[in-house]
PDB file of C-alpha atoms in Angstrom:
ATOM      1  CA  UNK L   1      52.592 115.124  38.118  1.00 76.00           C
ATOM      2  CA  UNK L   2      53.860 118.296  36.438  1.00 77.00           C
ATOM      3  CA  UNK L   3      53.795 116.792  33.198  1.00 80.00           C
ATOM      4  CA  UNK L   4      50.373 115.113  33.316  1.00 82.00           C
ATOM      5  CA  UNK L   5      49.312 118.991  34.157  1.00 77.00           C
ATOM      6  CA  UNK L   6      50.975 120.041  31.538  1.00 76.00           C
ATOM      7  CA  UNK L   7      49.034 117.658  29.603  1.00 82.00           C
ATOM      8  CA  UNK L   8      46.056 118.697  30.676  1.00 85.00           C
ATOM      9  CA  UNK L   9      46.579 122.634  29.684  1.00 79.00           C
ATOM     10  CA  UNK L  10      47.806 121.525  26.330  1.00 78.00           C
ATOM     11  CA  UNK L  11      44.463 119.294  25.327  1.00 78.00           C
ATOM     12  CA  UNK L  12      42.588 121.998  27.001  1.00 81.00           C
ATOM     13  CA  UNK L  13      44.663 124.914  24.254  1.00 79.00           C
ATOM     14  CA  UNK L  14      44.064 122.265  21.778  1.00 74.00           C
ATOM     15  CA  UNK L  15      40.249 121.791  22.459  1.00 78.00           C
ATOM     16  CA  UNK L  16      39.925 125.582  22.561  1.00 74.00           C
ATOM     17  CA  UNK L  17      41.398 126.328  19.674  1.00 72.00           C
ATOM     18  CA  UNK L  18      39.713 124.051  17.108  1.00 73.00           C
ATOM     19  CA  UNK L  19      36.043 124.614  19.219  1.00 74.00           C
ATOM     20  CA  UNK L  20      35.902 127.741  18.422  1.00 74.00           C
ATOM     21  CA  UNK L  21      38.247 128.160  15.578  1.00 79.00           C
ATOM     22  CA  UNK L  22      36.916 130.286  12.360  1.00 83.00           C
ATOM     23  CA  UNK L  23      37.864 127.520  10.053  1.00 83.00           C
ATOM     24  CA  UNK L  24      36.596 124.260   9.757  1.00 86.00           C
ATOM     25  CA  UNK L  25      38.218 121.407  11.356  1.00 85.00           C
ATOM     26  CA  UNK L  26      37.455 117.369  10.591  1.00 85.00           C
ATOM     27  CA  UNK L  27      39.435 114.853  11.956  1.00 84.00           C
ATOM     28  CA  UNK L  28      38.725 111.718  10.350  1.00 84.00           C
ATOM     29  CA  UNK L  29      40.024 107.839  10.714  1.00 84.00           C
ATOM     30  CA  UNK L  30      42.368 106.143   8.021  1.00 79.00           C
ATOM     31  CA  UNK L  31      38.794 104.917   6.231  1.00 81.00           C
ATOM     32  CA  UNK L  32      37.986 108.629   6.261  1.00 84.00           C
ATOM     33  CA  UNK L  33      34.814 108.399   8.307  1.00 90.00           C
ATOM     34  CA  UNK L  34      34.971 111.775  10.815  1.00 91.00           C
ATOM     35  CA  UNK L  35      35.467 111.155  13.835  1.00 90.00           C
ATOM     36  CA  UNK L  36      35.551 114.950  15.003  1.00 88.00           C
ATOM     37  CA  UNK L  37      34.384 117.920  13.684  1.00 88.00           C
ATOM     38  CA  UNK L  38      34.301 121.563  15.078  1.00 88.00           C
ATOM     39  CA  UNK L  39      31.608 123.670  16.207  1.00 88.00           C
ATOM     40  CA  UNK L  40      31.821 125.687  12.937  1.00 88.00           C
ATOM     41  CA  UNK L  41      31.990 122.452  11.075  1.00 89.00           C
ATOM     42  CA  UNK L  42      29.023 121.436  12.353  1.00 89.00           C
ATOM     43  CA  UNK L  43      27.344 125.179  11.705  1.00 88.00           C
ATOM     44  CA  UNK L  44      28.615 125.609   7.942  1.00 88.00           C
ATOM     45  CA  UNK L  45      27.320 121.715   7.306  1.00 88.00           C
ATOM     46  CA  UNK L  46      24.088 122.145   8.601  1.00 85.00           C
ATOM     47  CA  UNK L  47      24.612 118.964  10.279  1.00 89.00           C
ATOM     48  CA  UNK L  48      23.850 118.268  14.180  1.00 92.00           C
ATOM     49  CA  UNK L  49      27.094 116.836  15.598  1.00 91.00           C
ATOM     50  CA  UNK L  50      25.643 113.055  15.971  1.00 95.00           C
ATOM     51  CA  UNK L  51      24.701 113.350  12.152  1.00 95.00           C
ATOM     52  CA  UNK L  52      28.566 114.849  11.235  1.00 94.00           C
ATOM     53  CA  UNK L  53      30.362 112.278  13.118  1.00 94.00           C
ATOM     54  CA  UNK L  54      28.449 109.560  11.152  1.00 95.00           C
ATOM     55  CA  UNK L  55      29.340 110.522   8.058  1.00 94.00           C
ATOM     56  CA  UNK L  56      32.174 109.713   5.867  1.00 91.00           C
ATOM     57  CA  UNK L  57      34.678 112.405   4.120  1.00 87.00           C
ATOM     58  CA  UNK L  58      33.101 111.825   0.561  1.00 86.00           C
ATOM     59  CA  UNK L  59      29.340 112.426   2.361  1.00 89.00           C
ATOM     60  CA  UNK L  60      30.275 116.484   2.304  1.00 87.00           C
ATOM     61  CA  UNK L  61      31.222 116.298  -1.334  1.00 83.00           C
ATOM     62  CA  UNK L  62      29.103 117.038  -4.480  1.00 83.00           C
ATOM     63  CA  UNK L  63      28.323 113.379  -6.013  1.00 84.00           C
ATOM     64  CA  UNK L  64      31.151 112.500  -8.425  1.00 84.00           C
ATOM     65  CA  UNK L  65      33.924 114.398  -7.005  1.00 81.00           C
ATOM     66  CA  UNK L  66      35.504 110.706  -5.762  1.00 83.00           C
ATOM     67  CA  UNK L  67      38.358 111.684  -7.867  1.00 85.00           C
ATOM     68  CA  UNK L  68      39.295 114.507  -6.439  1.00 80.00           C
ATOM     69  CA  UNK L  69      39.008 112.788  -2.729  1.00 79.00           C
ATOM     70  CA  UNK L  70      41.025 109.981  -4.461  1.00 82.00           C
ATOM     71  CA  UNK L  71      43.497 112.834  -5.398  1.00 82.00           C
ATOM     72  CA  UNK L  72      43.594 114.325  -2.458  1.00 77.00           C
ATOM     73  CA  UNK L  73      44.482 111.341   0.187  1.00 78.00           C
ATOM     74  CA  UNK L  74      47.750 110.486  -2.260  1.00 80.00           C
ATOM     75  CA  UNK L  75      48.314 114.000  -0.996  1.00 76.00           C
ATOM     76  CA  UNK L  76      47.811 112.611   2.553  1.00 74.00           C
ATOM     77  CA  UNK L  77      49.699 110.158   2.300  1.00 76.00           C
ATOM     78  CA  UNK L  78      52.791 111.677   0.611  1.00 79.00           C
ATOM     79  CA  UNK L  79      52.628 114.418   2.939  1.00 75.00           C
ATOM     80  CA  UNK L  80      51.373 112.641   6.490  1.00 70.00           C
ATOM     81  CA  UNK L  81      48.358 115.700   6.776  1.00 67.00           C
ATOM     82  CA  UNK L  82      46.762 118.321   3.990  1.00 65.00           C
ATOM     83  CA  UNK L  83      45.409 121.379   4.983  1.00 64.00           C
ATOM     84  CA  UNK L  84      42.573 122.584   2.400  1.00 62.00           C
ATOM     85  CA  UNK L  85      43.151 126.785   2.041  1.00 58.00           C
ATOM     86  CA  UNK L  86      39.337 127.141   0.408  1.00 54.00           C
ATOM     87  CA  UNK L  87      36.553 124.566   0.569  1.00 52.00           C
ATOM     88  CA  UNK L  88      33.443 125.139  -0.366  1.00 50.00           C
ATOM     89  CA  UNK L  89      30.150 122.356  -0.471  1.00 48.00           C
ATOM     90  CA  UNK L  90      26.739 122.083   0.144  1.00 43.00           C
ATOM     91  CA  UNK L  91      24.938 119.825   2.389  1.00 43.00           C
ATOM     92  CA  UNK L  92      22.976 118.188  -0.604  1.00 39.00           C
ATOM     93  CA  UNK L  93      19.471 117.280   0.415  1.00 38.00           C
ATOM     94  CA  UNK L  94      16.935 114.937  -0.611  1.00 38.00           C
ATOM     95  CA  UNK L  95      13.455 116.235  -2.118  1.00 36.00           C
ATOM     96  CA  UNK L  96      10.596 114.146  -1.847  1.00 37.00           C
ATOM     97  CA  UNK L  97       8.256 116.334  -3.524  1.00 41.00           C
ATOM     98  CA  UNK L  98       6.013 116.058  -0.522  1.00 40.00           C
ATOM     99  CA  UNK L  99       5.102 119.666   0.439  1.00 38.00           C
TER     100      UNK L  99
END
């Protein structure tokens, strides 16, 4: 009992932390599709959450950086995690030249 409520106050620090953290925080799965994303994730994408959490890692980079995410999950791998210091993209959308 005292360690399921101990449990409890940890996901609860956890969940507090990363909902309202300044940074932006993506979980993803080992295919790299996210499957959690903060609150300022969400804000700095210009996603809604639905639309983030169907996305896959490579969706939030510029077309033709597949190298880099290639680079990067070695990193993963080697290191079990990677923390990015600085990264910057742009939700890139589709014109249809409609007005």
């Amino acid at each position: 009992m005292k360690a399921e409520h101990g449990r409890r106050v940890l996901a609860q620090r956890y969940e507090y932390l990363t909902r309202f953290a300044n940074d932006i925080i993506l979980v993803t799965d080992q295919s790299l599709r996210i499957v959690e994303a903060n609150d300022r994730a969400v804000a700095s994408y210009s996603y809604t959450r639905d639309e983030i959490l169907n996305l896959h890692l490579i969706d939030l980079y510029p077309p033709g950086s597949e190298q880099v995410l290639d680079t990067l999950m070695r990193h993963v791998e080697e290191e079990s995690g990677l923390i990015l210091k600085q990264c910057n993209s742009v939700r890139i959308k589709q014109l249809s030249g409609r007005g």
